[in-house]
Amino acid sequence: AFLILVLAGIGVGAVSALSAIWKNFVIFLGLLLAPLIITLSLDGTYLSVAMAGMTLLLMVLLMGISRNFNQSIDKTLTMRYRYQEAKERLRVSEEQFATIFEEALTGIFYYNLDMKIVECNDYFARIMKAPQKKLIGLDMNTLNDKRVIPAVRAVFNGEKGEYTGAYHTKISQIDKWIVMRTAPIFGKNRKIVGGVGIIEDITRQKHAQEQIRYQAFHDVLTGLPNRILLTDRLSQVLARSEEHTLNSSHVAISY
């Protein structure tokens, strides 16, 4: 009985030590208890056979416990491995996103439901001619130029917004031509938590277009209006004159 208790205790201790590799536990338990079971069975007495049966039952029970323990270990390790994989993918994605966010050659900013800017990249600060520290936390409700507000607010209705035109900056107090597009940011249960804005500075392109238009209608040396401008203005006057004459004819006919 003392030997059975000692060997059973060793078998129970082996459950936690060897169950990570279940085959090792089965081999160890078989080598530990099988000789005892055989010896008791061959003794032939009722008590010995009963003790052999109880030892065999203990052996089967320990194998079942060990199997469950092994499956729990496998699930834990698998979940941990998947968690580490997901964590690594998330880290890589965050690094890639941060690189794109900071290195993008366009202004990007995020704002919350209170229309306060919570994050912006360096290019956005360059477009606005203001430090990032002053732009982050800026309440867009206080903007002097309200022309961009409808595009900013559009995201709160789950829509995309867009504005193209002139803009007077709040901090640096300069005039620019911009193209701004906004889109909603969704959180849990597709609930809108804020918006993202993308801004392009088209001031140079606008000035270049105006310069090309000016050169097309003015003499390069003198700056005086040229024949093309004269023809264009005459065409407009003639068109208005014809429209006025046609309207007058309709009025006369009605009388």
PDB file of N, CA, C and O in Angstrom, residues 122-195:
ATOM      1  N   ASP A 122       3.310  66.854 -40.391  1.00  0.00           N
ATOM      2  CA  ASP A 122       4.181  68.015 -40.571  1.00  0.00           C
ATOM      3  C   ASP A 122       3.825  68.791 -41.835  1.00  0.00           C
ATOM      4  O   ASP A 122       3.923  70.022 -41.864  1.00  0.00           O
ATOM      5  N   TYR A 123       3.392  68.075 -42.882  1.00  0.00           N
ATOM      6  CA  TYR A 123       3.076  68.758 -44.132  1.00  0.00           C
ATOM      7  C   TYR A 123       1.858  69.665 -43.973  1.00  0.00           C
ATOM      8  O   TYR A 123       1.782  70.742 -44.576  1.00  0.00           O
ATOM      9  N   PHE A 124       0.903  69.251 -43.146  1.00  0.00           N
ATOM     10  CA  PHE A 124      -0.256  70.097 -42.866  1.00  0.00           C
ATOM     11  C   PHE A 124       0.186  71.385 -42.172  1.00  0.00           C
ATOM     12  O   PHE A 124      -0.321  72.476 -42.480  1.00  0.00           O
ATOM     13  N   ALA A 125       1.128  71.262 -41.226  1.00  0.00           N
ATOM     14  CA  ALA A 125       1.643  72.440 -40.533  1.00  0.00           C
ATOM     15  C   ALA A 125       2.354  73.372 -41.508  1.00  0.00           C
ATOM     16  O   ALA A 125       2.251  74.604 -41.403  1.00  0.00           O
ATOM     17  N   ARG A 126       3.064  72.790 -42.473  1.00  0.00           N
ATOM     18  CA  ARG A 126       3.750  73.619 -43.470  1.00  0.00           C
ATOM     19  C   ARG A 126       2.760  74.360 -44.358  1.00  0.00           C
ATOM     20  O   ARG A 126       2.976  75.519 -44.720  1.00  0.00           O
ATOM     21  N   ILE A 127       1.669  73.679 -44.721  1.00  0.00           N
ATOM     22  CA  ILE A 127       0.655  74.340 -45.549  1.00  0.00           C
ATOM     23  C   ILE A 127       0.019  75.498 -44.790  1.00  0.00           C
ATOM     24  O   ILE A 127      -0.199  76.584 -45.344  1.00  0.00           O
ATOM     25  N   MET A 128      -0.277  75.265 -43.510  1.00  0.00           N
ATOM     26  CA  MET A 128      -0.924  76.297 -42.696  1.00  0.00           C
ATOM     27  C   MET A 128       0.060  77.342 -42.177  1.00  0.00           C
ATOM     28  O   MET A 128      -0.357  78.336 -41.563  1.00  0.00           O
ATOM     29  N   LYS A 129       1.359  77.116 -42.398  1.00  0.00           N
ATOM     30  CA  LYS A 129       2.400  78.039 -41.935  1.00  0.00           C
ATOM     31  C   LYS A 129       2.287  78.283 -40.425  1.00  0.00           C
ATOM     32  O   LYS A 129       2.323  79.422 -39.932  1.00  0.00           O
ATOM     33  N   ALA A 130       2.129  77.180 -39.682  1.00  0.00           N
ATOM     34  CA  ALA A 130       1.967  77.276 -38.227  1.00  0.00           C
ATOM     35  C   ALA A 130       2.597  76.052 -37.578  1.00  0.00           C
ATOM     36  O   ALA A 130       2.669  74.972 -38.185  1.00  0.00           O
ATOM     37  N   PRO A 131       3.068  76.163 -36.325  1.00  0.00           N
ATOM     38  CA  PRO A 131       3.646  75.015 -35.623  1.00  0.00           C
ATOM     39  C   PRO A 131       2.589  73.947 -35.340  1.00  0.00           C
ATOM     40  O   PRO A 131       1.416  74.273 -35.100  1.00  0.00           O
ATOM     41  N   GLN A 132       3.015  72.684 -35.347  1.00  0.00           N
ATOM     42  CA  GLN A 132       2.087  71.594 -35.046  1.00  0.00           C
ATOM     43  C   GLN A 132       1.478  71.736 -33.652  1.00  0.00           C
ATOM     44  O   GLN A 132       0.313  71.414 -33.447  1.00  0.00           O
ATOM     45  N   LYS A 133       2.266  72.222 -32.701  1.00  0.00           N
ATOM     46  CA  LYS A 133       1.788  72.341 -31.329  1.00  0.00           C
ATOM     47  C   LYS A 133       0.576  73.275 -31.240  1.00  0.00           C
ATOM     48  O   LYS A 133      -0.327  73.051 -30.433  1.00  0.00           O
ATOM     49  N   LYS A 134       0.570  74.323 -32.077  1.00  0.00           N
ATOM     50  CA  LYS A 134      -0.557  75.252 -32.056  1.00  0.00           C
ATOM     51  C   LYS A 134      -1.754  74.705 -32.817  1.00  0.00           C
ATOM     52  O   LYS A 134      -2.897  75.048 -32.514  1.00  0.00           O
ATOM     53  N   LEU A 135      -1.488  73.860 -33.814  1.00  0.00           N
ATOM     54  CA  LEU A 135      -2.582  73.306 -34.606  1.00  0.00           C
ATOM     55  C   LEU A 135      -3.307  72.188 -33.856  1.00  0.00           C
ATOM     56  O   LEU A 135      -4.529  72.068 -33.956  1.00  0.00           O
ATOM     57  N   ILE A 136      -2.549  71.352 -33.131  1.00  0.00           N
ATOM     58  CA  ILE A 136      -3.183  70.279 -32.356  1.00  0.00           C
ATOM     59  C   ILE A 136      -3.941  70.882 -31.185  1.00  0.00           C
ATOM     60  O   ILE A 136      -3.393  71.622 -30.381  1.00  0.00           O
ATOM     61  N   GLY A 137      -5.216  70.583 -31.122  1.00  0.00           N
ATOM     62  CA  GLY A 137      -6.082  71.157 -30.102  1.00  0.00           C
ATOM     63  C   GLY A 137      -6.866  72.361 -30.597  1.00  0.00           C
ATOM     64  O   GLY A 137      -7.712  72.896 -29.871  1.00  0.00           O
ATOM     65  N   LEU A 138      -6.604  72.798 -31.839  1.00  0.00           N
ATOM     66  CA  LEU A 138      -7.304  73.958 -32.397  1.00  0.00           C
ATOM     67  C   LEU A 138      -8.783  73.633 -32.606  1.00  0.00           C
ATOM     68  O   LEU A 138      -9.129  72.621 -33.214  1.00  0.00           O
ATOM     69  N   ASP A 139      -9.652  74.492 -32.109  1.00  0.00           N
ATOM     70  CA  ASP A 139     -11.093  74.343 -32.278  1.00  0.00           C
ATOM     71  C   ASP A 139     -11.483  74.982 -33.607  1.00  0.00           C
ATOM     72  O   ASP A 139     -11.402  76.206 -33.771  1.00  0.00           O
ATOM     73  N   MET A 140     -11.918  74.148 -34.563  1.00  0.00           N
ATOM     74  CA  MET A 140     -12.244  74.682 -35.889  1.00  0.00           C
ATOM     75  C   MET A 140     -13.534  75.473 -35.901  1.00  0.00           C
ATOM     76  O   MET A 140     -13.859  76.125 -36.898  1.00  0.00           O
ATOM     77  N   ASN A 141     -14.286  75.436 -34.805  1.00  0.00           N
ATOM     78  CA  ASN A 141     -15.459  76.305 -34.699  1.00  0.00           C
ATOM     79  C   ASN A 141     -15.061  77.765 -34.618  1.00  0.00           C
ATOM     80  O   ASN A 141     -15.879  78.656 -34.882  1.00  0.00           O
ATOM     81  N   THR A 142     -13.807  78.022 -34.220  1.00  0.00           N
ATOM     82  CA  THR A 142     -13.343  79.399 -34.050  1.00  0.00           C
ATOM     83  C   THR A 142     -12.605  79.915 -35.275  1.00  0.00           C
ATOM     84  O   THR A 142     -12.018  80.997 -35.217  1.00  0.00           O
ATOM     85  N   LEU A 143     -12.604  79.180 -36.382  1.00  0.00           N
ATOM     86  CA  LEU A 143     -11.913  79.637 -37.589  1.00  0.00           C
ATOM     87  C   LEU A 143     -12.521  80.934 -38.098  1.00  0.00           C
ATOM     88  O   LEU A 143     -13.747  81.101 -38.110  1.00  0.00           O
ATOM     89  N   ASN A 144     -11.657  81.836 -38.532  1.00  0.00           N
ATOM     90  CA  ASN A 144     -12.137  83.094 -39.089  1.00  0.00           C
ATOM     91  C   ASN A 144     -12.790  82.880 -40.449  1.00  0.00           C
ATOM     92  O   ASN A 144     -13.796  83.514 -40.773  1.00  0.00           O
ATOM     93  N   ASP A 145     -12.212  81.993 -41.238  1.00  0.00           N
ATOM     94  CA  ASP A 145     -12.740  81.688 -42.569  1.00  0.00           C
ATOM     95  C   ASP A 145     -13.700  80.505 -42.447  1.00  0.00           C
ATOM     96  O   ASP A 145     -13.285  79.372 -42.227  1.00  0.00           O
ATOM     97  N   LYS A 146     -14.986  80.764 -42.585  1.00  0.00           N
ATOM     98  CA  LYS A 146     -16.010  79.739 -42.387  1.00  0.00           C
ATOM     99  C   LYS A 146     -16.320  78.949 -43.655  1.00  0.00           C
ATOM    100  O   LYS A 146     -17.177  78.062 -43.625  1.00  0.00           O
ATOM    101  N   ARG A 147     -15.641  79.224 -44.748  1.00  0.00           N
ATOM    102  CA  ARG A 147     -15.976  78.553 -46.006  1.00  0.00           C
ATOM    103  C   ARG A 147     -15.675  77.061 -45.976  1.00  0.00           C
ATOM    104  O   ARG A 147     -16.257  76.288 -46.741  1.00  0.00           O
ATOM    105  N   VAL A 148     -14.771  76.635 -45.116  1.00  0.00           N
ATOM    106  CA  VAL A 148     -14.420  75.216 -45.061  1.00  0.00           C
ATOM    107  C   VAL A 148     -15.297  74.432 -44.086  1.00  0.00           C
ATOM    108  O   VAL A 148     -15.253  73.202 -44.059  1.00  0.00           O
ATOM    109  N   ILE A 149     -16.089  75.125 -43.258  1.00  0.00           N
ATOM    110  CA  ILE A 149     -16.858  74.468 -42.210  1.00  0.00           C
ATOM    111  C   ILE A 149     -17.845  73.436 -42.744  1.00  0.00           C
ATOM    112  O   ILE A 149     -17.959  72.330 -42.187  1.00  0.00           O
ATOM    113  N   PRO A 150     -18.613  73.720 -43.824  1.00  0.00           N
ATOM    114  CA  PRO A 150     -19.550  72.692 -44.322  1.00  0.00           C
ATOM    115  C   PRO A 150     -18.867  71.372 -44.679  1.00  0.00           C
ATOM    116  O   PRO A 150     -19.410  70.302 -44.405  1.00  0.00           O
ATOM    117  N   ALA A 151     -17.667  71.437 -45.271  1.00  0.00           N
ATOM    118  CA  ALA A 151     -16.942  70.210 -45.618  1.00  0.00           C
ATOM    119  C   ALA A 151     -16.477  69.482 -44.361  1.00  0.00           C
ATOM    120  O   ALA A 151     -16.466  68.247 -44.308  1.00  0.00           O
ATOM    121  N   VAL A 152     -16.109  70.243 -43.331  1.00  0.00           N
ATOM    122  CA  VAL A 152     -15.667  69.639 -42.071  1.00  0.00           C
ATOM    123  C   VAL A 152     -16.838  68.963 -41.363  1.00  0.00           C
ATOM    124  O   VAL A 152     -16.713  67.855 -40.825  1.00  0.00           O
ATOM    125  N   ARG A 153     -17.989  69.597 -41.367  1.00  0.00           N
ATOM    126  CA  ARG A 153     -19.164  69.061 -40.669  1.00  0.00           C
ATOM    127  C   ARG A 153     -19.836  67.915 -41.420  1.00  0.00           C
ATOM    128  O   ARG A 153     -20.614  67.158 -40.823  1.00  0.00           O
ATOM    129  N   ALA A 154     -19.570  67.775 -42.695  1.00  0.00           N
ATOM    130  CA  ALA A 154     -20.243  66.743 -43.497  1.00  0.00           C
ATOM    131  C   ALA A 154     -20.019  65.343 -42.938  1.00  0.00           C
ATOM    132  O   ALA A 154     -20.882  64.468 -43.050  1.00  0.00           O
ATOM    133  N   VAL A 155     -18.853  65.114 -42.318  1.00  0.00           N
ATOM    134  CA  VAL A 155     -18.535  63.762 -41.828  1.00  0.00           C
ATOM    135  C   VAL A 155     -19.453  63.340 -40.687  1.00  0.00           C
ATOM    136  O   VAL A 155     -19.657  62.145 -40.458  1.00  0.00           O
ATOM    137  N   PHE A 156     -20.027  64.295 -39.951  1.00  0.00           N
ATOM    138  CA  PHE A 156     -20.894  63.950 -38.825  1.00  0.00           C
ATOM    139  C   PHE A 156     -22.212  63.332 -39.288  1.00  0.00           C
ATOM    140  O   PHE A 156     -22.927  62.719 -38.491  1.00  0.00           O
ATOM    141  N   ASN A 157     -22.530  63.502 -40.566  1.00  0.00           N
ATOM    142  CA  ASN A 157     -23.700  62.860 -41.167  1.00  0.00           C
ATOM    143  C   ASN A 157     -23.323  61.599 -41.929  1.00  0.00           C
ATOM    144  O   ASN A 157     -24.140  61.061 -42.688  1.00  0.00           O
ATOM    145  N   GLY A 158     -22.075  61.146 -41.735  1.00  0.00           N
ATOM    146  CA  GLY A 158     -21.606  59.945 -42.431  1.00  0.00           C
ATOM    147  C   GLY A 158     -21.295  60.188 -43.892  1.00  0.00           C
ATOM    148  O   GLY A 158     -21.222  59.235 -44.672  1.00  0.00           O
ATOM    149  N   GLU A 159     -21.077  61.444 -44.272  1.00  0.00           N
ATOM    150  CA  GLU A 159     -20.810  61.789 -45.669  1.00  0.00           C
ATOM    151  C   GLU A 159     -19.385  62.308 -45.832  1.00  0.00           C
ATOM    152  O   GLU A 159     -18.734  62.690 -44.863  1.00  0.00           O
ATOM    153  N   LYS A 160     -18.931  62.331 -47.073  1.00  0.00           N
ATOM    154  CA  LYS A 160     -17.634  62.912 -47.392  1.00  0.00           C
ATOM    155  C   LYS A 160     -17.831  64.381 -47.767  1.00  0.00           C
ATOM    156  O   LYS A 160     -18.829  64.744 -48.387  1.00  0.00           O
ATOM    157  N   GLY A 161     -16.887  65.204 -47.370  1.00  0.00           N
ATOM    158  CA  GLY A 161     -16.968  66.628 -47.673  1.00  0.00           C
ATOM    159  C   GLY A 161     -15.847  67.055 -48.601  1.00  0.00           C
ATOM    160  O   GLY A 161     -14.802  66.394 -48.676  1.00  0.00           O
ATOM    161  N   GLU A 162     -16.055  68.168 -49.287  1.00  0.00           N
ATOM    162  CA  GLU A 162     -15.026  68.671 -50.205  1.00  0.00           C
ATOM    163  C   GLU A 162     -15.160  70.180 -50.327  1.00  0.00           C
ATOM    164  O   GLU A 162     -16.269  70.727 -50.362  1.00  0.00           O
ATOM    165  N   TYR A 163     -14.017  70.849 -50.356  1.00  0.00           N
ATOM    166  CA  TYR A 163     -13.980  72.290 -50.579  1.00  0.00           C
ATOM    167  C   TYR A 163     -12.772  72.622 -51.446  1.00  0.00           C
ATOM    168  O   TYR A 163     -11.665  72.171 -51.176  1.00  0.00           O
ATOM    169  N   THR A 164     -13.001  73.426 -52.475  1.00  0.00           N
ATOM    170  CA  THR A 164     -11.922  73.914 -53.336  1.00  0.00           C
ATOM    171  C   THR A 164     -12.094  75.413 -53.482  1.00  0.00           C
ATOM    172  O   THR A 164     -13.157  75.886 -53.917  1.00  0.00           O
ATOM    173  N   GLY A 165     -11.080  76.144 -53.090  1.00  0.00           N
ATOM    174  CA  GLY A 165     -11.184  77.592 -53.206  1.00  0.00           C
ATOM    175  C   GLY A 165     -10.197  78.307 -52.312  1.00  0.00           C
ATOM    176  O   GLY A 165      -9.255  77.711 -51.771  1.00  0.00           O
ATOM    177  N   ALA A 166     -10.437  79.601 -52.144  1.00  0.00           N
ATOM    178  CA  ALA A 166      -9.555  80.434 -51.338  1.00  0.00           C
ATOM    179  C   ALA A 166      -9.780  80.160 -49.852  1.00  0.00           C
ATOM    180  O   ALA A 166     -10.876  79.778 -49.430  1.00  0.00           O
ATOM    181  N   TYR A 167      -8.725  80.353 -49.064  1.00  0.00           N
ATOM    182  CA  TYR A 167      -8.823  80.154 -47.625  1.00  0.00           C
ATOM    183  C   TYR A 167      -7.844  81.089 -46.925  1.00  0.00           C
ATOM    184  O   TYR A 167      -6.682  81.228 -47.340  1.00  0.00           O
ATOM    185  N   HIS A 168      -8.323  81.735 -45.864  1.00  0.00           N
ATOM    186  CA  HIS A 168      -7.489  82.624 -45.054  1.00  0.00           C
ATOM    187  C   HIS A 168      -7.175  81.921 -43.741  1.00  0.00           C
ATOM    188  O   HIS A 168      -8.083  81.616 -42.957  1.00  0.00           O
ATOM    189  N   THR A 169      -5.891  81.629 -43.502  1.00  0.00           N
ATOM    190  CA  THR A 169      -5.503  80.848 -42.334  1.00  0.00           C
ATOM    191  C   THR A 169      -5.711  81.645 -41.044  1.00  0.00           C
ATOM    192  O   THR A 169      -5.610  82.873 -41.025  1.00  0.00           O
ATOM    193  N   LYS A 170      -5.984  80.907 -39.957  1.00  0.00           N
ATOM    194  CA  LYS A 170      -6.291  81.550 -38.671  1.00  0.00           C
ATOM    195  C   LYS A 170      -5.032  82.026 -37.943  1.00  0.00           C
ATOM    196  O   LYS A 170      -4.979  83.143 -37.433  1.00  0.00           O
ATOM    197  N   ILE A 171      -3.990  81.161 -37.898  1.00  0.00           N
ATOM    198  CA  ILE A 171      -2.811  81.476 -37.087  1.00  0.00           C
ATOM    199  C   ILE A 171      -1.835  82.373 -37.829  1.00  0.00           C
ATOM    200  O   ILE A 171      -1.407  83.414 -37.328  1.00  0.00           O
ATOM    201  N   SER A 172      -1.481  81.997 -39.066  1.00  0.00           N
ATOM    202  CA  SER A 172      -0.488  82.764 -39.815  1.00  0.00           C
ATOM    203  C   SER A 172      -1.078  83.939 -40.581  1.00  0.00           C
ATOM    204  O   SER A 172      -0.349  84.801 -41.074  1.00  0.00           O
ATOM    205  N   GLN A 173      -2.430  83.977 -40.702  1.00  0.00           N
ATOM    206  CA  GLN A 173      -3.118  85.085 -41.363  1.00  0.00           C
ATOM    207  C   GLN A 173      -2.612  85.312 -42.792  1.00  0.00           C
ATOM    208  O   GLN A 173      -2.254  86.426 -43.182  1.00  0.00           O
ATOM    209  N   ILE A 174      -2.572  84.242 -43.580  1.00  0.00           N
ATOM    210  CA  ILE A 174      -2.186  84.352 -44.980  1.00  0.00           C
ATOM    211  C   ILE A 174      -3.284  83.750 -45.847  1.00  0.00           C
ATOM    212  O   ILE A 174      -4.087  82.943 -45.393  1.00  0.00           O
ATOM    213  N   ASP A 175      -3.311  84.171 -47.100  1.00  0.00           N
ATOM    214  CA  ASP A 175      -4.307  83.691 -48.049  1.00  0.00           C
ATOM    215  C   ASP A 175      -3.723  82.572 -48.902  1.00  0.00           C
ATOM    216  O   ASP A 175      -2.587  82.681 -49.385  1.00  0.00           O
ATOM    217  N   LYS A 176      -4.509  81.533 -49.077  1.00  0.00           N
ATOM    218  CA  LYS A 176      -4.085  80.389 -49.866  1.00  0.00           C
ATOM    219  C   LYS A 176      -5.242  79.892 -50.718  1.00  0.00           C
ATOM    220  O   LYS A 176      -6.408  80.217 -50.470  1.00  0.00           O
ATOM    221  N   TRP A 177      -4.890  79.068 -51.689  1.00  0.00           N
ATOM    222  CA  TRP A 177      -5.883  78.314 -52.447  1.00  0.00           C
ATOM    223  C   TRP A 177      -5.692  76.856 -52.080  1.00  0.00           C
ATOM    224  O   TRP A 177      -4.567  76.336 -52.139  1.00  0.00           O
ATOM    225  N   ILE A 178      -6.752  76.197 -51.638  1.00  0.00           N
ATOM    226  CA  ILE A 178      -6.626  74.824 -51.159  1.00  0.00           C
ATOM    227  C   ILE A 178      -7.688  73.922 -51.788  1.00  0.00           C
ATOM    228  O   ILE A 178      -8.729  74.394 -52.272  1.00  0.00           O
ATOM    229  N   VAL A 179      -7.378  72.614 -51.757  1.00  0.00           N
ATOM    230  CA  VAL A 179      -8.365  71.571 -52.045  1.00  0.00           C
ATOM    231  C   VAL A 179      -8.428  70.713 -50.793  1.00  0.00           C
ATOM    232  O   VAL A 179      -7.418  70.138 -50.383  1.00  0.00           O
ATOM    233  N   MET A 180      -9.586  70.640 -50.182  1.00  0.00           N
ATOM    234  CA  MET A 180      -9.740  69.877 -48.938  1.00  0.00           C
ATOM    235  C   MET A 180     -10.829  68.828 -49.106  1.00  0.00           C
ATOM    236  O   MET A 180     -11.929  69.132 -49.596  1.00  0.00           O
ATOM    237  N   ARG A 181     -10.500  67.612 -48.691  1.00  0.00           N
ATOM    238  CA  ARG A 181     -11.476  66.511 -48.692  1.00  0.00           C
ATOM    239  C   ARG A 181     -11.542  65.919 -47.292  1.00  0.00           C
ATOM    240  O   ARG A 181     -10.509  65.748 -46.650  1.00  0.00           O
ATOM    241  N   THR A 182     -12.743  65.615 -46.846  1.00  0.00           N
ATOM    242  CA  THR A 182     -12.930  65.047 -45.516  1.00  0.00           C
ATOM    243  C   THR A 182     -13.724  63.746 -45.604  1.00  0.00           C
ATOM    244  O   THR A 182     -14.498  63.541 -46.541  1.00  0.00           O
ATOM    245  N   ALA A 183     -13.523  62.878 -44.610  1.00  0.00           N
ATOM    246  CA  ALA A 183     -14.232  61.596 -44.552  1.00  0.00           C
ATOM    247  C   ALA A 183     -14.427  61.223 -43.093  1.00  0.00           C
ATOM    248  O   ALA A 183     -13.603  61.569 -42.235  1.00  0.00           O
ATOM    249  N   PRO A 184     -15.522  60.517 -42.776  1.00  0.00           N
ATOM    250  CA  PRO A 184     -15.778  60.141 -41.381  1.00  0.00           C
ATOM    251  C   PRO A 184     -14.866  59.021 -40.902  1.00  0.00           C
ATOM    252  O   PRO A 184     -14.418  58.187 -41.698  1.00  0.00           O
ATOM    253  N   ILE A 185     -14.606  59.004 -39.605  1.00  0.00           N
ATOM    254  CA  ILE A 185     -13.874  57.916 -38.945  1.00  0.00           C
ATOM    255  C   ILE A 185     -14.861  57.176 -38.056  1.00  0.00           C
ATOM    256  O   ILE A 185     -15.543  57.792 -37.225  1.00  0.00           O
ATOM    257  N   PHE A 186     -14.941  55.853 -38.242  1.00  0.00           N
ATOM    258  CA  PHE A 186     -15.901  55.047 -37.493  1.00  0.00           C
ATOM    259  C   PHE A 186     -15.204  54.274 -36.378  1.00  0.00           C
ATOM    260  O   PHE A 186     -14.084  53.789 -36.554  1.00  0.00           O
ATOM    261  N   GLY A 187     -15.891  54.149 -35.247  1.00  0.00           N
ATOM    262  CA  GLY A 187     -15.400  53.346 -34.134  1.00  0.00           C
ATOM    263  C   GLY A 187     -16.196  52.064 -34.020  1.00  0.00           C
ATOM    264  O   GLY A 187     -16.589  51.472 -35.031  1.00  0.00           O
ATOM    265  N   LYS A 188     -16.450  51.639 -32.792  1.00  0.00           N
ATOM    266  CA  LYS A 188     -17.210  50.409 -32.564  1.00  0.00           C
ATOM    267  C   LYS A 188     -18.653  50.599 -33.024  1.00  0.00           C
ATOM    268  O   LYS A 188     -19.227  51.681 -32.898  1.00  0.00           O
ATOM    269  N   ASN A 189     -19.205  49.498 -33.551  1.00  0.00           N
ATOM    270  CA  ASN A 189     -20.592  49.495 -34.020  1.00  0.00           C
ATOM    271  C   ASN A 189     -20.843  50.553 -35.085  1.00  0.00           C
ATOM    272  O   ASN A 189     -21.955  51.086 -35.191  1.00  0.00           O
ATOM    273  N   ARG A 190     -19.788  50.864 -35.876  1.00  0.00           N
ATOM    274  CA  ARG A 190     -19.907  51.822 -36.970  1.00  0.00           C
ATOM    275  C   ARG A 190     -20.375  53.195 -36.481  1.00  0.00           C
ATOM    276  O   ARG A 190     -21.052  53.937 -37.201  1.00  0.00           O
ATOM    277  N   LYS A 191     -20.006  53.539 -35.273  1.00  0.00           N
ATOM    278  CA  LYS A 191     -20.370  54.841 -34.725  1.00  0.00           C
ATOM    279  C   LYS A 191     -19.287  55.848 -35.091  1.00  0.00           C
ATOM    280  O   LYS A 191     -18.093  55.597 -34.935  1.00  0.00           O
ATOM    281  N   ILE A 192     -19.720  57.015 -35.578  1.00  0.00           N
ATOM    282  CA  ILE A 192     -18.769  58.045 -36.004  1.00  0.00           C
ATOM    283  C   ILE A 192     -18.100  58.651 -34.774  1.00  0.00           C
ATOM    284  O   ILE A 192     -18.768  59.097 -33.834  1.00  0.00           O
ATOM    285  N   VAL A 193     -16.761  58.656 -34.780  1.00  0.00           N
ATOM    286  CA  VAL A 193     -15.998  59.196 -33.651  1.00  0.00           C
ATOM    287  C   VAL A 193     -15.220  60.445 -34.035  1.00  0.00           C
ATOM    288  O   VAL A 193     -14.589  61.074 -33.192  1.00  0.00           O
ATOM    289  N   GLY A 194     -15.253  60.807 -35.304  1.00  0.00           N
ATOM    290  CA  GLY A 194     -14.518  61.980 -35.749  1.00  0.00           C
ATOM    291  C   GLY A 194     -14.373  61.985 -37.256  1.00  0.00           C
ATOM    292  O   GLY A 194     -15.121  61.314 -37.972  1.00  0.00           O
ATOM    293  N   GLY A 195     -13.395  62.756 -37.727  1.00  0.00           N
ATOM    294  CA  GLY A 195     -13.184  62.837 -39.166  1.00  0.00           C
ATOM    295  C   GLY A 195     -11.714  62.998 -39.500  1.00  0.00           C
ATOM    296  O   GLY A 195     -10.895  63.326 -38.637  1.00  0.00           O
TER     297      GLY A 195
END
